Coordinates of C-alpha atoms in Angstrom, one line a residue:
G1 CA 10.1 -3.8 0.1
E2 CA 9.1 -7.0 1.9
P3 CA 9.5 -6.3 5.6
L4 CA 9.7 -10.0 6.7
V5 CA 13.1 -10.4 5.0
R6 CA 14.5 -8.3 7.8
K7 CA 15.9 -10.7 10.4
E8 CA 15.1 -8.2 13.3
V9 CA 11.5 -7.5 12.3
I10 CA 10.1 -9.0 15.4
Q11 CA 12.5 -7.1 17.6
I12 CA 11.7 -3.9 15.7
V13 CA 8.0 -4.3 16.3
A14 CA 8.6 -5.0 20.0
A15 CA 10.8 -1.9 20.3
L16 CA 8.1 0.3 18.6
R17 CA 5.5 -1.1 21.0
T18 CA 7.6 -0.7 24.2
Q19 CA 9.7 2.4 23.5
T20 CA 7.3 4.7 21.6
N21 CA 3.8 6.0 21.9
I22 CA 2.8 4.6 18.6
Q23 CA -0.7 3.1 18.9
N24 CA -1.1 1.2 15.7
I25 CA 1.7 -0.9 14.2
A26 CA 0.9 -2.5 10.8
I27 CA 2.9 -4.5 8.3
T28 CA 2.2 -4.9 4.6
T29 CA 3.6 -8.2 3.3
N30 CA 3.4 -10.6 0.4
G31 CA 2.7 -13.3 2.9
S32 CA 5.2 -15.8 1.7
L33 CA 7.3 -15.7 4.9
L34 CA 4.5 -14.8 7.3
L35 CA 3.2 -18.1 8.6
P36 CA 6.0 -19.0 11.2
R37 CA 6.2 -15.3 12.3
L38 CA 2.6 -14.7 13.0
K39 CA 2.5 -15.6 16.7
P40 CA 5.9 -13.9 17.5
L41 CA 4.7 -10.8 15.7
K42 CA 1.4 -10.9 17.6
D43 CA 3.3 -11.3 20.9
A44 CA 5.6 -8.4 20.0
G45 CA 2.6 -6.1 19.6
L46 CA 1.8 -6.0 15.9
N47 CA -1.8 -4.7 15.5
S48 CA -2.7 -5.3 11.9
L49 CA -1.7 -7.0 8.7
N50 CA -2.1 -6.0 5.1
I51 CA -1.4 -9.0 2.8
S52 CA -0.8 -8.7 -0.9
L53 CA -2.6 -11.3 -3.0
D54 CA -3.0 -10.6 -6.8
S55 CA -4.7 -13.8 -7.8
L56 CA -6.9 -16.5 -6.3
C57 CA -5.8 -19.0 -8.9
P58 CA -2.5 -20.8 -8.2
Q59 CA -1.4 -20.8 -11.8
N60 CA -2.2 -17.1 -12.3
F61 CA -0.6 -16.3 -9.0
K62 CA 2.7 -17.9 -10.2
K63 CA 2.4 -16.0 -13.5
I64 CA 2.2 -12.7 -11.8
A65 CA 4.4 -13.2 -8.7
L66 CA 6.9 -15.5 -10.6
K67 CA 6.9 -17.7 -7.5
S68 CA 5.0 -20.8 -6.4
D69 CA 4.1 -19.3 -3.0
Y70 CA 0.3 -19.4 -3.4
S71 CA -0.3 -22.1 -0.7
A72 CA 2.0 -20.3 1.8
V73 CA 0.1 -17.0 1.3
M74 CA -3.3 -18.6 1.7
D75 CA -2.2 -20.6 4.7
S76 CA -0.9 -17.4 6.3
I77 CA -4.2 -15.6 5.7
E78 CA -6.1 -18.4 7.3
Q79 CA -3.7 -18.6 10.3
A80 CA -3.7 -14.8 10.7
V81 CA -7.5 -14.9 11.3
L82 CA -7.0 -17.7 13.9
E83 CA -4.4 -15.6 15.6
G84 CA -7.0 -12.8 16.0
Y85 CA -6.0 -10.6 13.1
R86 CA -8.6 -9.2 10.6
P87 CA -6.3 -8.9 7.6
K88 CA -6.7 -6.5 4.7
I89 CA -6.1 -8.1 1.4
N90 CA -4.4 -5.9 -1.2
V91 CA -5.0 -6.7 -4.9
V92 CA -3.2 -4.8 -7.6
V93 CA -5.5 -5.0 -10.6
M94 CA -3.8 -5.4 -14.0
K95 CA -5.7 -5.5 -17.3
G96 CA -5.3 -8.7 -19.1
L97 CA -3.7 -10.4 -16.1
N98 CA -6.1 -10.5 -13.2
D99 CA -8.9 -8.1 -13.9
H100 CA -11.2 -11.0 -14.6
E101 CA -10.8 -12.1 -11.0
I102 CA -12.4 -9.0 -9.5
P103 CA -15.8 -10.8 -8.9
D104 CA -13.9 -13.7 -7.2
F105 CA -12.1 -11.2 -4.9
I106 CA -15.3 -9.5 -4.1
N107 CA -16.8 -12.8 -3.1
F108 CA -13.5 -13.4 -1.1
S109 CA -14.4 -10.3 1.0
F110 CA -17.3 -12.3 2.4
Q111 CA -14.8 -14.7 4.0
N112 CA -15.1 -14.7 7.8
G113 CA -12.3 -12.8 9.4
I114 CA -11.2 -10.6 6.4
E115 CA -11.4 -7.0 7.2
E116 CA -11.4 -5.7 3.7
V117 CA -10.3 -6.6 0.1
R118 CA -8.7 -3.5 -1.4
F119 CA -8.3 -3.1 -5.2
I120 CA -5.3 -1.0 -6.2
E121 CA -4.7 0.5 -9.6
F122 CA -1.4 -0.5 -11.2
M123 CA 1.1 2.2 -10.6
P124 CA 4.4 3.1 -12.3
L125 CA 6.6 1.9 -9.4
C126 CA 8.1 -1.4 -10.6
G127 CA 11.0 -0.6 -12.9
T128 CA 11.2 -3.0 -15.8
G129 CA 8.0 -4.7 -14.6
W130 CA 6.0 -1.5 -15.4
K131 CA 3.8 -2.0 -18.5
P132 CA 1.3 0.8 -19.1
Q133 CA -1.0 -1.5 -21.1
H134 CA -1.9 -3.3 -17.8
V135 CA -3.4 -0.1 -16.2
F136 CA -7.0 -0.9 -15.2
D137 CA -9.4 2.0 -14.3
L138 CA -11.4 0.9 -11.3
T139 CA -14.1 3.5 -11.8
E140 CA -16.5 1.2 -13.7
T141 CA -16.0 -1.5 -11.1
I142 CA -17.1 0.8 -8.3
E143 CA -20.1 1.9 -10.4
G144 CA -21.0 -1.7 -11.1
L145 CA -21.2 -2.7 -7.5
Q146 CA -24.7 -1.3 -7.3
D147 CA -25.9 -3.7 -9.9
Q148 CA -24.9 -6.8 -7.9
Y149 CA -24.9 -5.9 -4.2
Q150 CA -26.5 -3.8 -1.6
V151 CA -23.9 -1.1 -1.2
S152 CA -23.2 1.5 1.5
R153 CA -20.2 3.9 1.5
V154 CA -18.0 3.8 4.6
L155 CA -17.1 7.1 6.1
S156 CA -13.3 6.9 6.3
E157 CA -10.8 9.1 8.0
P158 CA -9.9 12.3 6.1
S159 CA -6.4 10.9 5.4
S160 CA -7.6 7.5 4.1
V161 CA -6.4 6.6 0.7
S162 CA -9.1 4.0 0.1
E163 CA -12.7 4.4 -0.9
S164 CA -14.4 1.7 1.1
Y165 CA -17.9 0.1 0.8
V166 CA -19.8 -2.4 2.8
I167 CA -21.5 -4.8 0.4
Q168 CA -24.2 -7.4 1.2
K169 CA -25.8 -10.2 -0.8
N170 CA -27.8 -13.2 0.2
G171 CA -27.3 -12.6 3.9
R172 CA -23.5 -12.3 3.5
K173 CA -21.6 -9.1 4.3
G174 CA -18.2 -8.0 3.2
K175 CA -16.1 -4.9 2.7
V176 CA -14.2 -3.7 -0.4
G177 CA -12.0 -0.7 -1.0
F178 CA -10.6 1.0 -4.0
I179 CA -7.3 2.9 -4.2
R180 CA -7.4 4.9 -7.5
T181 CA -3.9 6.4 -7.6
L182 CA -4.2 7.2 -11.4
S183 CA -7.9 7.7 -12.1
K184 CA -8.7 9.6 -8.9
P185 CA -5.6 10.6 -7.1
F186 CA -5.8 11.3 -3.3
C187 CA -2.5 13.1 -2.8
G188 CA -4.2 16.1 -1.4
N189 CA -5.6 14.1 1.6
C190 CA -2.8 11.6 2.1
S191 CA -1.0 12.0 5.4
R192 CA 1.7 9.4 4.6
I193 CA 5.4 10.2 4.4
R194 CA 8.1 7.6 3.6
V195 CA 11.4 6.9 5.3
S196 CA 13.7 4.8 3.1
A197 CA 16.1 2.1 4.3
T198 CA 18.9 4.7 3.8
G199 CA 17.3 7.2 6.1
D200 CA 15.9 9.6 3.5
L201 CA 12.5 11.2 4.2
K202 CA 10.3 11.5 1.2
P203 CA 7.2 13.6 1.1
C204 CA 5.5 11.0 -1.2
L205 CA 6.1 7.6 -2.6
F206 CA 6.2 9.1 -6.1
S207 CA 8.5 11.9 -5.1
H208 CA 12.1 12.4 -6.4
D209 CA 12.8 14.9 -3.7
F210 CA 13.9 13.8 -0.2
V211 CA 15.4 15.0 3.0
A212 CA 18.5 13.3 4.4
L213 CA 17.0 12.5 7.8
K214 CA 19.7 10.1 9.0
P215 CA 22.4 12.6 9.9
Y216 CA 19.8 14.5 12.1
L217 CA 18.8 11.3 13.9
K218 CA 22.5 10.9 14.9
T219 CA 23.4 14.4 15.9
G220 CA 20.4 16.7 15.6
S221 CA 18.0 17.9 18.4
N222 CA 14.4 16.8 18.7
E223 CA 13.4 20.3 17.6
E224 CA 15.4 20.1 14.4
I225 CA 14.0 16.8 13.5
Q226 CA 10.5 17.9 14.2
H227 CA 11.0 21.0 12.0
L228 CA 12.5 18.9 9.3
I229 CA 9.6 16.5 9.2
K230 CA 7.1 19.4 9.2
Q231 CA 8.9 21.0 6.2
A232 CA 8.9 17.7 4.3
V233 CA 5.1 17.3 4.9
L234 CA 4.5 20.8 3.6
K235 CA 6.3 19.7 0.4
K236 CA 3.6 17.1 -0.3
S237 CA 1.9 17.7 -3.7
K238 CA -1.9 17.8 -4.3
G239 CA -1.4 15.4 -7.2
N240 CA 1.1 13.2 -8.9
E241 CA 2.5 13.5 -12.4
F242 CA 1.4 10.0 -13.4
S243 CA -2.2 10.7 -12.6
S244 CA -1.9 13.9 -14.7
Q245 CA -0.5 11.9 -17.6
Y246 CA -3.3 9.3 -17.2
N247 CA -6.2 11.8 -17.1
Q248 CA -4.8 13.7 -20.1
K249 CA -4.6 10.4 -22.0
V250 CA -0.8 10.8 -22.3
H251 CA 1.1 7.5 -22.7
L252 CA 2.4 6.4 -19.3
K253 CA 5.9 5.5 -20.4
N254 CA 7.9 6.6 -17.3
T255 CA 8.5 5.0 -13.9
L256 CA 10.3 6.3 -10.9
Y257 CA 13.2 4.1 -11.9
D258 CA 13.8 4.7 -15.6
R259 CA 13.8 8.5 -15.8
A260 CA 17.0 10.3 -16.7
S261 CA 16.7 12.6 -13.7
T262 CA 18.0 11.4 -10.3
P263 CA 16.5 12.0 -6.9
S264 CA 17.6 15.3 -5.4
R265 CA 17.9 16.5 -1.8
V266 CA 15.3 19.0 -0.7
N267 CA 17.0 22.1 0.5
Y268 CA 15.6 23.9 3.5
P269 CA 17.6 27.1 4.3
S270 CA 16.1 27.4 7.7
I271 CA 17.6 24.0 8.8
R272 CA 21.2 23.7 9.9
A273 CA 23.1 21.5 7.5
I274 CA 24.7 18.5 9.1
G275 CA 27.2 16.4 7.3
G276 CA 27.7 18.7 4.4

């Protein structure tokens, strides 16, 4: 969800900075509420920003986001750079909606202060907003970079979910990344785990299984919590069912929200059950 709707977000960032050993604190936001919070977040210790922006055209932005927040988002990006951030821009590419803007976003990556523009394949995560016909395979876009730009692959961390490239043209340099969840899943290298607002620990964003972490945070020992997290990580899959459907040319009709099955708790016999 959108983290900036949380009233205590600045206090949460400050607590993470002062009360933990976490070195990098980042927020992914749609940018609509960001502008007045930029300096307080910076002062609280926020290191980096990922800002979602699915169109560079105000009219198309409204069509996709269903809101007229284009100016607020663009102003936030500009001010973020002035505050010393090098924001990453996340673009969910959707066939027939914004795929024609890919060249514009690539040019946007040359803008001073932008760390990277990352193109993300449309994923089955948005309930009634999920429409398989909008899936856009980014493979040809990556291959086509060589025709227009000087391109060099960036060596990323093993757990990185993005294929990143430095591109150059006419003396300008930028960086673009591609997150191909469907056409080239990265699950086997992903180090991310998710904790929901209700305290459930999920091995993967796509996962229906979860560990009820909240009871352990209240009454469990550090050793129990560490063991629980380790077991959840070991449950991570090498792939996801949606990429399998996609690569087998099966119609992508399901999302995480419309399947008949419901999320189920992962059972770990070696962990003491707390709270039933």
